[in-house]
Amino acid sequence: MRYQKALKYLVTFFCIITLNFFLPRIMPGDPFYFLSSEQGEVTVTYSQEEIDRFKAYYGLDKPVLAQYGSYLKGIIKGDLGYSIYFGSDVRTIIKNRIPWSVSLVLLSVIIGGGAGTLLGCLSAWQRGKGSDKVLYGIMVVISEIPAFLIGIFFLFYLAARQGIFPLSGGAKPFADYASWADAVLDIVYHGFLPTLTLSAVQMGGFYLIARNSMITVMSKDYIITAKAKGLSTGRILFRHALSNAALPIVTQAFYSLGQAVGGTLLVENVFKYPGLGSLMRQAVMVRDYPLIQGIFLTVTFFVVIMNAVVDILYKKLDPRIT
Amino acid sequence: MLKVENLSVTYSGDGQKTHAVREVSFSLEQGQSMGIIGESGSGKTTLGLAIMGILSSTAKVTGTIEYNKINLRELSARQLDMYRWKHIAMVFQNGLDILNPLMTVNEQIKECIIRHLKIKNHDADSRVKELLEQVGLDASVADNLPHQLSGGMRQRVLIAMALACDPKVLIVDEPTSSLDAISKAEIIELLSRLQHQKRFAMIVISHDFSVITRLASKMCVMYRGCILEEGLTRDILENPLHPYTRGLINSSPSLNPYQDLWGIPRAGEATTDEGCSFFPRCSQRSQICKNQKPKLKYASLERKVACNQGGIITLLEAWGINKTYSFKGNKICACKDCHMSIRAGEIIALIGQSGSGKTTLASILSGYLEPESGNIEFLGQTIKQHEFTSKPKGIQMVFQDPFSSINDQFTVMQAVKEPLDILKLYNTDERIARVKQALIDVELASDDTFLNRRCFTLSGGQRQRVAIARSLVLEPRLLIADEISSMLDPSTQANILRLLKGLQNTLGFAMIYITHDLDIARKIADKLYIMHKGEIVETGPAWKVFDNPESEYTRKLMSKAGLA
Ligand SMILES: Nc1ncnc2c1ncn2[C@@H]1O[C@H](COP(=O)(O)OP(=O)(O)OP(=O)(O)O)[C@@H](O)[C@H]1O
Ligand code: SF4
Ligand SMILES: [Mg+2]
């Protein structure tokens, strides 16, 4: 059973890697052609000789299967290739960007998830009453609006119009902080709107799931038992009901971690936040295949690993599943 | 201590209303126990939940629930929480989901203790252990999760949990359903012991008489949310007053170890809200029952019954019957100060050796024979000769030898139709229709070929059925069957008996079944009358007489039949 699961994930990883390898090769277009014909920022032009050298460097002159083999070998060693555009190791580039994105994602899932769950619980408790109906309406709307639209709204309203928050970036450029506290403050200040945006979206999803599963749980016999015991509302709601409703909520949390990465890619671009999303955009703009592949691989790995965590947690949360 | 008055609960949902509890009132003192019995869906659980104040918001509750002179229904939710479990606790109907699947037994019991008794965590732990041991569980069960418990263990945990704060009132819902016989006996034993020790007042909800009889000294019978009968458990079992109660008793395997079980017939028509809730299924209903809701009224000192006719009506009452035959100068005393009382829908077995005077008594009761002295009343009217045998809804008699009273040259049609012809009842078509229906009722063919058969061509079993059909066309209220099966082979006998009992159950007539066969009596009778040398020597509910015969003669009879 365990091995089966492990095998399943191994196969998934393998498929992703393979797909990642073949997709750019099937797609039309040539990075060198692109690199050499782009005007504007890209000033470098390549001679045929240089192109050949790069091709040799990337192994593009060898047969596809041989390329595939060395690609696999590279990945196992943790080598994602070299970005021509940035003139640096793909791994290093991604590693520098990951903390920005991951902290956005984590924070938004925690904040949005927490708030959504709490509101979902209260809504389920008040089910059918006015407060529940209003909350439900708002949340459905929020969860349906794409993240970047909410981001744009915040950007216009809170940053551009009111000027409360910075328009872009992850920290003040070229800043010389007096202390590390200043640095943290600045980073929080910059990260606030992106986090808020992603949290709002998360909150909608969590709210719906939490309300739904709480309503199911609230009609269970053991809730009647708990009420009969004269326990406090808080205890009934958060100890008796929530622990039983937690399963779908936690599952949602980890799936959303995966989804949120997708959301961040877009939202980061709205705020020009220096995470993987902005990087991705840049990489796509210049057709930097090794970098695109690297980002794609990183993101999908993240999603798959979150799913695996859900699988494991499921068992931990419900002792009845053996 | 606990006083419930005019409590009604109405569930509304999906556009329809369910009156789950209607105007229920009762009171309970400390140390007392009361049983609530009723068919599934009669509102027993709802009543329990209403007292606990934990019905869902779709339920509308009216009436008062007084605990120590405080109307619990006027308290706020917060105030009520202080009464729940601490003063009034409930042992819920055992189910997988009744305990929180993710919390240990310890935590679930402990949380009530901590909430209500304000005990420190550590002391609460040891109190949980104490409670578990009290209900006969190992203290280590505390660390188990509900899904690790068996049904019987879970029931005990539920009891321990209910007793956690030493409540003054305990509501126990179906404590033994879904348990095997041994666990069931143990749980009953446990509850009865705990109640004696702790002296809490107890409401036992069950559809099982054996649970109620063991645990509750008084009981209420519920049907469609109404209490139909209330009284001491022992009295009700011996002498149920409401037709529904009797139906329940007759359906109870624990009370009827020998008798065939016959459930209460299903309703043929819808219940109206104005009338008696039992109306569609009642075999003695009258027209007023449809529109007038009976109130729960005292029928005797400690008994209340809700019936427009004061409960099961007494059909026939006879007392001081004497009859002596003179035979060649010898005087044979066939009936000596005999008495009999038969209620609607009841089956009485009149048992005695041959020559003990059974047929004489039956003939007197039906009006065929005149007694020397004594009174017989049918529905309160004194019987004069053939008056009641010769009209519909009266008394009919079927004899040992059916064709002693039927001309065996008659066709089947003539034989069955004759009473209607003689009494000039209904028009021709209707007479034929009734004949056919009666024949269908007794499971005979009703086609023309059979209708035109001459009676002497019929077999013994068929003749007996024809005789029964002949008496059924007059829709008797009382059928007297005199040894009707003694001339038949066992298989035919069994068929006729089941047929009669089934007809009795659906049509609801009363029956005096005369026999010398104790086995048969035990199979069908509600009450026994034992006759010996013209005297009634013992009477009583069948289960009681068979279990514990009082007279010397009965004991002898039983030991001879190999029954005692
Ligand atoms: N939550 C509810 N919503 C709507 N109707 C309900 C609800 N609970 C019970 N009822 C209805 O109320 C009536 C009484 O139900 P209740 O559970 O009290 O019966 P019961 O006597 O305990 O039956 P059983 O012996 O099967 O436990 C039934 O008709 C049932 O369908
Ligand atoms: S006799 Fe009437 S009131 Fe009494 S139980 Fe039957 S239907 Fe109800
Ligand atoms: Mg019930």
Tab-separated table of N, CA, C and O in Angstrom, chain A residues 127 129 217 220-233 235-236 239-247 317-322, chain B residues 49 52 54 78 80-82 84-86 88 90 92-93 95 97-104 107-109 111-112 115-116 145 147 158 161:
chain	number	residue	atom	x	y	z
A	127	ARG	N	-26.167	29.160	10.686
A	127	ARG	CA	-26.721	28.761	9.400
A	127	ARG	C	-28.169	29.223	9.210
A	127	ARG	O	-29.007	29.052	10.080
A	129	LYS	N	-29.298	32.111	9.237
A	129	LYS	CA	-29.602	33.441	9.778
A	129	LYS	C	-29.009	34.502	8.836
A	129	LYS	O	-28.230	34.194	7.934
A	217	VAL	N	-21.021	18.336	9.534
A	217	VAL	CA	-20.658	17.831	10.854
A	217	VAL	C	-21.665	18.272	11.918
A	217	VAL	O	-21.999	17.509	12.818
A	220	LYS	N	-24.403	15.967	12.821
A	220	LYS	CA	-24.059	14.640	13.313
A	220	LYS	C	-24.539	14.459	14.753
A	220	LYS	O	-24.670	15.423	15.512
A	221	ASP	N	-24.760	13.204	15.106
A	221	ASP	CA	-25.284	12.910	16.443
A	221	ASP	C	-24.366	13.397	17.561
A	221	ASP	O	-24.832	13.827	18.610
A	222	TYR	N	-23.059	13.319	17.342
A	222	TYR	CA	-22.183	13.678	18.460
A	222	TYR	C	-22.233	15.170	18.770
A	222	TYR	O	-21.861	15.583	19.860
A	223	ILE	N	-22.710	15.965	17.815
A	223	ILE	CA	-22.883	17.391	18.127
A	223	ILE	C	-24.097	17.559	19.043
A	223	ILE	O	-24.075	18.355	19.989
A	224	ILE	N	-25.146	16.782	18.771
A	224	ILE	CA	-26.305	16.805	19.675
A	224	ILE	C	-25.862	16.376	21.069
A	224	ILE	O	-26.216	16.991	22.069
A	225	THR	N	-25.050	15.324	21.113
A	225	THR	CA	-24.530	14.878	22.407
A	225	THR	C	-23.799	16.024	23.093
A	225	THR	O	-24.016	16.294	24.275
A	226	ALA	N	-22.931	16.684	22.339
A	226	ALA	CA	-22.139	17.753	22.948
A	226	ALA	C	-23.036	18.882	23.445
A	226	ALA	O	-22.826	19.424	24.538
A	227	LYS	N	-24.074	19.204	22.667
A	227	LYS	CA	-24.989	20.254	23.111
A	227	LYS	C	-25.704	19.817	24.378
A	227	LYS	O	-25.877	20.601	25.317
A	228	ALA	N	-26.117	18.565	24.393
A	228	ALA	CA	-26.841	18.061	25.564
A	228	ALA	C	-25.979	18.134	26.804
A	228	ALA	O	-26.467	18.310	27.915
A	229	LYS	N	-24.669	18.007	26.616
A	229	LYS	CA	-23.778	18.039	27.766
A	229	LYS	C	-23.606	19.447	28.309
A	229	LYS	O	-22.910	19.664	29.284
A	230	GLY	N	-24.254	20.408	27.663
A	230	GLY	CA	-24.185	21.782	28.160
A	230	GLY	C	-22.821	22.407	27.965
A	230	GLY	O	-22.448	23.324	28.684
A	231	LEU	N	-22.056	21.934	27.004
A	231	LEU	CA	-20.720	22.503	26.774
A	231	LEU	C	-20.854	23.901	26.177
A	231	LEU	O	-21.881	24.259	25.616
A	232	SER	N	-19.772	24.660	26.289
A	232	SER	CA	-19.818	26.017	25.753
A	232	SER	C	-19.794	25.970	24.225
A	232	SER	O	-19.295	25.019	23.630
A	233	THR	N	-20.346	27.025	23.628
A	233	THR	CA	-20.410	27.086	22.172
A	233	THR	C	-19.023	26.936	21.554
A	233	THR	O	-18.835	26.223	20.577
A	235	ARG	N	-16.426	25.408	22.687
A	235	ARG	CA	-15.922	24.038	22.737
A	235	ARG	C	-16.630	23.151	21.709
A	235	ARG	O	-15.997	22.337	21.038
A	236	ILE	N	-17.934	23.329	21.600
A	236	ILE	CA	-18.674	22.515	20.634
A	236	ILE	C	-18.162	22.800	19.229
A	236	ILE	O	-17.848	21.905	18.459
A	239	ARG	N	-13.800	22.365	19.251
A	239	ARG	CA	-13.206	21.081	19.616
A	239	ARG	C	-13.972	19.925	18.970
A	239	ARG	O	-13.396	19.046	18.365
A	240	HIS	N	-15.308	19.961	19.125
A	240	HIS	CA	-16.090	18.823	18.631
A	240	HIS	C	-16.311	18.878	17.135
A	240	HIS	O	-16.101	17.895	16.436
A	241	ALA	N	-16.736	20.043	16.653
A	241	ALA	CA	-17.109	20.098	15.237
A	241	ALA	C	-15.884	20.261	14.348
A	241	ALA	O	-15.675	19.491	13.421
A	242	LEU	N	-15.049	21.229	14.682
A	242	LEU	CA	-13.960	21.552	13.759
A	242	LEU	C	-13.002	20.384	13.572
A	242	LEU	O	-12.531	20.131	12.475
A	243	SER	N	-12.728	19.654	14.658
A	243	SER	CA	-11.781	18.553	14.504
A	243	SER	C	-12.314	17.533	13.507
A	243	SER	O	-11.553	16.893	12.796
A	244	ASN	N	-13.641	17.401	13.472
A	244	ASN	CA	-14.207	16.459	12.510
A	244	ASN	C	-14.323	17.050	11.119
A	244	ASN	O	-14.315	16.325	10.128
A	245	ALA	N	-14.459	18.384	11.087
A	245	ALA	CA	-14.578	19.029	9.781
A	245	ALA	C	-13.198	19.296	9.210
A	245	ALA	O	-13.060	19.688	8.060
A	246	ALA	N	-12.157	19.091	10.029
A	246	ALA	CA	-10.801	19.497	9.655
A	246	ALA	C	-10.290	18.784	8.415
A	246	ALA	O	-9.555	19.359	7.623
A	247	LEU	N	-10.707	17.557	8.263
A	247	LEU	CA	-10.153	16.761	7.182
A	247	LEU	C	-10.256	17.469	5.829
A	247	LEU	O	-9.233	17.726	5.194
A	317	LEU	N	-4.900	12.462	10.538
A	317	LEU	CA	-6.048	13.191	11.057
A	317	LEU	C	-7.224	12.297	11.386
A	317	LEU	O	-8.003	12.579	12.272
A	318	ASP	N	-7.385	11.251	10.639
A	318	ASP	CA	-8.507	10.370	10.899
A	318	ASP	C	-8.022	8.980	11.263
A	318	ASP	O	-7.624	8.209	10.406
A	319	PRO	N	-8.066	8.665	12.545
A	319	PRO	CA	-7.528	7.387	12.988
A	319	PRO	C	-8.312	6.197	12.436
A	319	PRO	O	-7.846	5.081	12.487
A	320	ARG	N	-9.506	6.469	11.910
A	320	ARG	CA	-10.307	5.347	11.427
A	320	ARG	C	-9.797	4.814	10.096
A	320	ARG	O	-10.057	3.679	9.732
A	321	ILE	N	-9.060	5.657	9.347
A	321	ILE	CA	-8.498	5.181	8.082
A	321	ILE	C	-7.240	4.402	8.387
A	321	ILE	O	-6.311	4.905	8.996
A	322	THR	N	-7.228	3.152	7.994
A	322	THR	CA	-6.042	2.356	8.294
A	322	THR	C	-5.321	1.971	7.032
A	322	THR	O	-5.901	1.951	5.965
B	49	LEU	N	-35.483	14.526	23.580
B	49	LEU	CA	-34.654	15.646	23.138
B	49	LEU	C	-35.290	16.977	23.548
B	49	LEU	O	-34.587	17.929	23.890
B	52	MET	N	-34.460	17.743	27.056
B	52	MET	CA	-33.081	18.216	27.136
B	52	MET	C	-32.926	19.600	26.495
B	52	MET	O	-31.916	20.261	26.674
B	54	ILE	N	-32.656	20.262	23.233
B	54	ILE	CA	-31.636	20.248	22.181
B	54	ILE	C	-32.228	19.893	20.832
B	54	ILE	O	-31.567	19.322	19.990
B	78	ARG	N	-27.802	29.890	27.724
B	78	ARG	CA	-26.680	29.837	28.638
B	78	ARG	C	-27.102	29.273	30.007
B	78	ARG	O	-26.435	28.421	30.578
B	80	LEU	N	-29.660	27.411	30.510
B	80	LEU	CA	-30.059	26.025	30.306
B	80	LEU	C	-28.850	25.096	30.328
B	80	LEU	O	-28.907	23.983	30.852
B	81	ASP	N	-27.739	25.593	29.785
B	81	ASP	CA	-26.518	24.792	29.787
B	81	ASP	C	-26.126	24.331	31.179
B	81	ASP	O	-25.507	23.294	31.365
B	82	MET	N	-26.485	25.146	32.173
B	82	MET	CA	-26.119	24.796	33.539
B	82	MET	C	-27.000	23.666	34.087
B	82	MET	O	-26.670	23.030	35.066
B	84	ARG	N	-28.426	21.315	31.854
B	84	ARG	CA	-28.165	20.147	31.025
B	84	ARG	C	-27.011	19.352	31.627
B	84	ARG	O	-26.007	19.903	32.032
B	85	TRP	N	-27.192	18.072	31.619
B	85	TRP	CA	-26.188	17.124	32.067
B	85	TRP	C	-25.970	17.171	33.577
B	85	TRP	O	-25.841	16.162	34.219
B	86	LYS	N	-25.927	18.359	34.154
B	86	LYS	CA	-25.706	18.404	35.600
B	86	LYS	C	-26.962	17.939	36.320
B	86	LYS	O	-26.903	17.211	37.301
B	88	ILE	N	-30.180	17.189	34.385
B	88	ILE	CA	-30.904	16.263	33.509
B	88	ILE	C	-29.933	15.761	32.451
B	88	ILE	O	-29.391	16.546	31.687
B	90	MET	N	-28.875	12.490	29.570
B	90	MET	CA	-29.538	11.537	28.676
B	90	MET	C	-28.552	10.484	28.198
B	90	MET	O	-27.416	10.802	27.850
B	92	PHE	N	-28.033	8.490	25.201
B	92	PHE	CA	-28.583	8.532	23.849
B	92	PHE	C	-28.680	7.146	23.256
B	92	PHE	O	-27.976	6.230	23.658
B	93	GLN	N	-29.554	7.072	22.282
B	93	GLN	CA	-29.686	5.830	21.532
B	93	GLN	C	-28.324	5.488	20.938
B	93	GLN	O	-27.684	6.312	20.308
B	95	GLY	N	-25.431	4.558	18.840
B	95	GLY	CA	-25.162	4.597	17.401
B	95	GLY	C	-23.708	4.921	17.205
B	95	GLY	O	-23.058	5.447	18.105
B	97	ASP	N	-22.261	7.168	15.602
B	97	ASP	CA	-21.891	8.577	15.580
B	97	ASP	C	-22.232	9.313	16.859
B	97	ASP	O	-22.093	10.516	16.935
B	98	ILE	N	-22.704	8.602	17.850
B	98	ILE	CA	-23.205	9.300	19.026
B	98	ILE	C	-22.041	9.834	19.871
B	98	ILE	O	-22.175	10.808	20.595
B	99	LEU	N	-20.895	9.201	19.755
B	99	LEU	CA	-19.698	9.731	20.417
B	99	LEU	C	-18.805	10.349	19.343
B	99	LEU	O	-18.765	9.873	18.216
B	100	ASN	N	-18.103	11.388	19.734
B	100	ASN	CA	-17.220	12.048	18.773
B	100	ASN	C	-16.098	11.094	18.362
B	100	ASN	O	-15.317	10.655	19.197
B	101	PRO	N	-16.013	10.770	17.079
B	101	PRO	CA	-15.072	9.737	16.643
B	101	PRO	C	-13.609	10.099	16.845
B	101	PRO	O	-12.756	9.221	16.823
B	102	LEU	N	-13.332	11.371	17.043
B	102	LEU	CA	-11.928	11.777	17.127
B	102	LEU	C	-11.477	12.085	18.549
B	102	LEU	O	-10.371	12.551	18.755
B	103	MET	N	-12.354	11.861	19.526
B	103	MET	CA	-11.953	12.165	20.896
B	103	MET	C	-11.989	10.896	21.736
B	103	MET	O	-12.867	10.057	21.567
B	104	THR	N	-11.038	10.785	22.648
B	104	THR	CA	-11.005	9.573	23.467
B	104	THR	C	-12.195	9.573	24.420
B	104	THR	O	-12.792	10.604	24.703
B	107	GLU	N	-11.646	11.933	27.303
B	107	GLU	CA	-11.892	13.359	27.066
B	107	GLU	C	-13.374	13.671	27.018
B	107	GLU	O	-13.836	14.695	27.534
B	108	GLN	N	-14.137	12.776	26.402
B	108	GLN	CA	-15.564	13.048	26.243
B	108	GLN	C	-16.317	12.985	27.570
B	108	GLN	O	-17.310	13.682	27.750
B	109	ILE	N	-15.869	12.127	28.454
B	109	ILE	CA	-16.537	12.086	29.768
B	109	ILE	C	-16.035	13.243	30.625
B	109	ILE	O	-16.779	13.910	31.332
B	111	GLU	N	-14.915	16.159	29.839
B	111	GLU	CA	-15.315	17.532	29.538
B	111	GLU	C	-16.603	17.930	30.244
B	111	GLU	O	-16.775	19.079	30.631
B	112	CYS	N	-17.520	16.956	30.462
B	112	CYS	CA	-18.735	17.344	31.200
B	112	CYS	C	-18.410	17.583	32.668
B	112	CYS	O	-18.968	18.478	33.304
B	115	ARG	N	-16.694	20.927	32.971
B	115	ARG	CA	-17.626	22.021	32.698
B	115	ARG	C	-18.574	22.254	33.874
B	115	ARG	O	-18.819	23.380	34.258
B	116	HIS	N	-19.113	21.188	34.424
B	116	HIS	CA	-20.193	21.365	35.394
B	116	HIS	C	-19.761	21.286	36.850
B	116	HIS	O	-20.345	21.914	37.712
B	145	LEU	N	-10.593	5.168	21.471
B	145	LEU	CA	-11.449	5.996	20.628
B	145	LEU	C	-12.733	5.212	20.380
B	145	LEU	O	-12.728	3.982	20.407
B	147	HIS	N	-14.415	4.205	17.910
B	147	HIS	CA	-14.514	3.115	16.941
B	147	HIS	C	-13.829	1.842	17.413
B	147	HIS	O	-13.939	0.804	16.805
B	158	LEU	N	-21.753	5.329	27.243
B	158	LEU	CA	-22.821	6.334	27.201
B	158	LEU	C	-23.468	6.489	28.573
B	158	LEU	O	-23.794	7.597	29.005
B	161	MET	N	-21.055	8.264	30.852
B	161	MET	CA	-20.995	9.678	30.504
B	161	MET	C	-22.217	10.417	31.048
B	161	MET	O	-22.109	11.522	31.573
